[in-house]
PDB file of C-alpha atoms in Angstrom:
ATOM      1  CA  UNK W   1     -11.224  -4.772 -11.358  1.00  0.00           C
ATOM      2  CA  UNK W   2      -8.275  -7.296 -11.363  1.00  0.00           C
ATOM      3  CA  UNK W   3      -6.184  -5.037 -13.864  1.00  0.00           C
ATOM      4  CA  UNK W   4      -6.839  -1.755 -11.587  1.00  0.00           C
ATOM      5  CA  UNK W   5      -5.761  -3.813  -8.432  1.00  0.00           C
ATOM      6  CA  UNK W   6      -2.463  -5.179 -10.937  1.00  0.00           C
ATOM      7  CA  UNK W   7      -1.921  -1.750 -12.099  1.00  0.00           C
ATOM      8  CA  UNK W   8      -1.885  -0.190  -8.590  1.00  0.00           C
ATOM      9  CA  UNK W   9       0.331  -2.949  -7.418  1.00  0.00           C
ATOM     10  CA  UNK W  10       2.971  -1.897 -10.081  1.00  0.00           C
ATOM     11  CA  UNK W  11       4.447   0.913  -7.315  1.00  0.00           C
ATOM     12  CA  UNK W  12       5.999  -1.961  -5.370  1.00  0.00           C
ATOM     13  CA  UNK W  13       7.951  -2.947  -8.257  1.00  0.00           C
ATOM     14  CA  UNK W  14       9.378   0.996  -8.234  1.00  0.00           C
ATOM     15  CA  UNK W  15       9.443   1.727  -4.434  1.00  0.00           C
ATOM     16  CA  UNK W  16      13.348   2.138  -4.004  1.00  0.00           C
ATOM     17  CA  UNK W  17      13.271   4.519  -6.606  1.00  0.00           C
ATOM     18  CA  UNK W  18       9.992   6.426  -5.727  1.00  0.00           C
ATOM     19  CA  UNK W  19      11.330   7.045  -2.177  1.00  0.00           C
ATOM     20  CA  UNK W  20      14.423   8.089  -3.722  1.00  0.00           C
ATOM     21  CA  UNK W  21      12.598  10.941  -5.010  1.00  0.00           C
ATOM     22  CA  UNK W  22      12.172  12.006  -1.753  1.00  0.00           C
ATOM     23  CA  UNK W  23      16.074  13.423  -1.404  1.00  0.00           C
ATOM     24  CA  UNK W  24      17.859  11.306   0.630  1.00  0.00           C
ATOM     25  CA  UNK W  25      20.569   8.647   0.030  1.00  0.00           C
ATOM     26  CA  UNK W  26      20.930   5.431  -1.212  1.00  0.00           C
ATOM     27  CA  UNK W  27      21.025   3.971   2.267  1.00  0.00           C
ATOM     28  CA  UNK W  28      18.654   5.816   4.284  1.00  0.00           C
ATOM     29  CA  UNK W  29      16.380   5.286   0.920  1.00  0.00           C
ATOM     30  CA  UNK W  30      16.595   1.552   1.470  1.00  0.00           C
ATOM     31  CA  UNK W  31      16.131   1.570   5.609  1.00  0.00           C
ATOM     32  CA  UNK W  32      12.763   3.939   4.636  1.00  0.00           C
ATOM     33  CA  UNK W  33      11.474   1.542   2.023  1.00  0.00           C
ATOM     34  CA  UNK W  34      11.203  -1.124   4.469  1.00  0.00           C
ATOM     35  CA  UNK W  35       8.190   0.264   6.947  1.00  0.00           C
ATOM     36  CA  UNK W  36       5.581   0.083   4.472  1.00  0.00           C
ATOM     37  CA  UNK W  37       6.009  -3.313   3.632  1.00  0.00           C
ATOM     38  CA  UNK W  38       5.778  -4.616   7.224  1.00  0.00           C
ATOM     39  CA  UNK W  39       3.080  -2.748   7.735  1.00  0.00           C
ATOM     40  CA  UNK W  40       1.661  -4.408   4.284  1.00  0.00           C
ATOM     41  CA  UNK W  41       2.313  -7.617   5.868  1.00  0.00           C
ATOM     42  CA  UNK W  42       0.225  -6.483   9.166  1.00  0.00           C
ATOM     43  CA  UNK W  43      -2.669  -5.209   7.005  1.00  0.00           C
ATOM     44  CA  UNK W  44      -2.686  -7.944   4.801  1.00  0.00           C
ATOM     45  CA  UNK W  45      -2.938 -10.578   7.473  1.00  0.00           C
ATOM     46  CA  UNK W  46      -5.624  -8.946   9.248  1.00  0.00           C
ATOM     47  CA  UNK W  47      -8.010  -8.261   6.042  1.00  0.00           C
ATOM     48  CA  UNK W  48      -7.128 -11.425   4.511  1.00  0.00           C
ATOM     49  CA  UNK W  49      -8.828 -12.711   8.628  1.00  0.00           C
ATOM     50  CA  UNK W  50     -11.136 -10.395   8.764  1.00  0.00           C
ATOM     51  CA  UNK W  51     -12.619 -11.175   5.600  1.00  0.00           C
ATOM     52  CA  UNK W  52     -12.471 -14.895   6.229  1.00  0.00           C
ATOM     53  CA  UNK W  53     -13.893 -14.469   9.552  1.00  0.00           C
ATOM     54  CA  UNK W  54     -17.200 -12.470   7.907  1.00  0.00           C
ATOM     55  CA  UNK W  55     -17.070 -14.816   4.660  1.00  0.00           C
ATOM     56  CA  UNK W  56     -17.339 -10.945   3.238  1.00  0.00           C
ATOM     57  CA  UNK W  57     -14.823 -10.275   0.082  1.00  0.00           C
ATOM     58  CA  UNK W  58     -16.103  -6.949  -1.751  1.00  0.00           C
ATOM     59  CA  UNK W  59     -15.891  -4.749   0.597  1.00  0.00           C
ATOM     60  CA  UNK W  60     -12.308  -5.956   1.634  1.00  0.00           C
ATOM     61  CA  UNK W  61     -11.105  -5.563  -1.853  1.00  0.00           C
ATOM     62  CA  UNK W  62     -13.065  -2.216  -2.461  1.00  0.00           C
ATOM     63  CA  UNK W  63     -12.072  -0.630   0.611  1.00  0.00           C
ATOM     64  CA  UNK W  64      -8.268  -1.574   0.478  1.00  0.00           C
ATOM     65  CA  UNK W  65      -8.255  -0.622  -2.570  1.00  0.00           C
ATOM     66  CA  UNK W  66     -10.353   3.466  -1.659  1.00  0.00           C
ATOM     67  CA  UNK W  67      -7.426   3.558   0.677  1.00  0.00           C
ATOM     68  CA  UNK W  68      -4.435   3.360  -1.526  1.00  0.00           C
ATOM     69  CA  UNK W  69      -6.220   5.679  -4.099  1.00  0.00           C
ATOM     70  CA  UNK W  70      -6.051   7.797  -1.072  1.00  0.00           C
ATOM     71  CA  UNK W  71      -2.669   7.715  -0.795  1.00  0.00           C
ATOM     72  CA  UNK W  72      -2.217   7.584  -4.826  1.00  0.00           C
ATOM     73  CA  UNK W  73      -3.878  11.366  -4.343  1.00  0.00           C
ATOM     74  CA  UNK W  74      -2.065  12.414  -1.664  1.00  0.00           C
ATOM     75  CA  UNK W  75       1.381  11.420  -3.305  1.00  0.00           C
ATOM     76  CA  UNK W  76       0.510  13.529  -6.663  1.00  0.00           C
ATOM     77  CA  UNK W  77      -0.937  16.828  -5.066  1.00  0.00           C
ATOM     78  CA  UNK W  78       2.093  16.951  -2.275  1.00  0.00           C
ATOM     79  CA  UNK W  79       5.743  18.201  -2.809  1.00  0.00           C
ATOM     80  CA  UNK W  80       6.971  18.327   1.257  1.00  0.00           C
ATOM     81  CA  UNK W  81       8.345  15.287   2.454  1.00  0.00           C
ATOM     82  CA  UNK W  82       6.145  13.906   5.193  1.00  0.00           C
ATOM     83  CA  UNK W  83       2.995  14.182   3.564  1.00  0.00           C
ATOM     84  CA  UNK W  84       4.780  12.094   0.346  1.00  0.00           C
ATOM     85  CA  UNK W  85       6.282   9.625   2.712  1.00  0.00           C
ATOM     86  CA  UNK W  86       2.779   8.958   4.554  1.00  0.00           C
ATOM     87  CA  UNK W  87       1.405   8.318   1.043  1.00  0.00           C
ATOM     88  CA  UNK W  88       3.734   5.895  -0.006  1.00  0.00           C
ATOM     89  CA  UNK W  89       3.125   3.736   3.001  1.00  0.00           C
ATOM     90  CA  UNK W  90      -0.818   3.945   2.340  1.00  0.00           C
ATOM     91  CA  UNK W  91      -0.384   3.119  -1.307  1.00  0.00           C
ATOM     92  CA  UNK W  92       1.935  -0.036  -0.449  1.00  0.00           C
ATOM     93  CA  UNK W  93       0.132  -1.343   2.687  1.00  0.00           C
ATOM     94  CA  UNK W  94      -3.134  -0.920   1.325  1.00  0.00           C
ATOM     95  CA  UNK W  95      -3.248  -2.120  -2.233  1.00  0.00           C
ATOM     96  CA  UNK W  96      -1.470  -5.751  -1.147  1.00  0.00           C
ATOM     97  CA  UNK W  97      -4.291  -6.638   0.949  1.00  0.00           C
ATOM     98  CA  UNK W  98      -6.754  -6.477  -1.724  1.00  0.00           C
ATOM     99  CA  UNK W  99      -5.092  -9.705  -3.635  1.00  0.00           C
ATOM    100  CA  UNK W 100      -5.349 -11.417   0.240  1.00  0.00           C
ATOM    101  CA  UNK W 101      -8.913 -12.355   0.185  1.00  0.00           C
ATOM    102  CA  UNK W 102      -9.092 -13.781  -3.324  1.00  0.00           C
ATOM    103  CA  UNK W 103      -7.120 -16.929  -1.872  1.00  0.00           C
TER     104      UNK W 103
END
């Protein structure tokens, strides 16, 4: 399980250059990769609570994890922009909250 959560993760490590695939300039590609990691950083703190709060860790990992393969199908079945865009900020802020409540 850790190596599919690892493996998924590996789209952060690309994101300039997978929103860059979405046509627009070098600029505007860096102001839109910024979104989906602050919401990351609001979905990771409240999973990483939730799931302290409930003392509950599967189903925070699991179900962060269902999400982003959401958004992992949405990206590869989609060629118009908004649709792609929605996935890559589902992939990104819901794959980093399933590291949160291994801590």
């Amino acid at each position: 399980m850790l190596i599919g959560i690892v493996s998924s993760g590996g789209v952060t490590n690309f994101l300039p250059a997978v929103v860059k695939t979405l046509g627009y300039g070098n600029v505007e590609t860096l102001l839109l990769t910024s979104p989906p990691y602050i919401l990351c950083v609001i979905t990771s703190s409240l999973n990483a609570w939730h799931a302290d709060k409930t003392g509950e860790r599967f189903w925070h990992i699991t179900g962060s994890l269902c999400v982003a393969l959401v958004g992992f199908i949405i990206a590869a079945t989609t060629s118009s922009i908004g649709p792609r865009y929605f996935a890559i900020i589902i992939m990104v802020s819901s794959q980093a909250p399933a590291f949160q409540p291994n801590a």
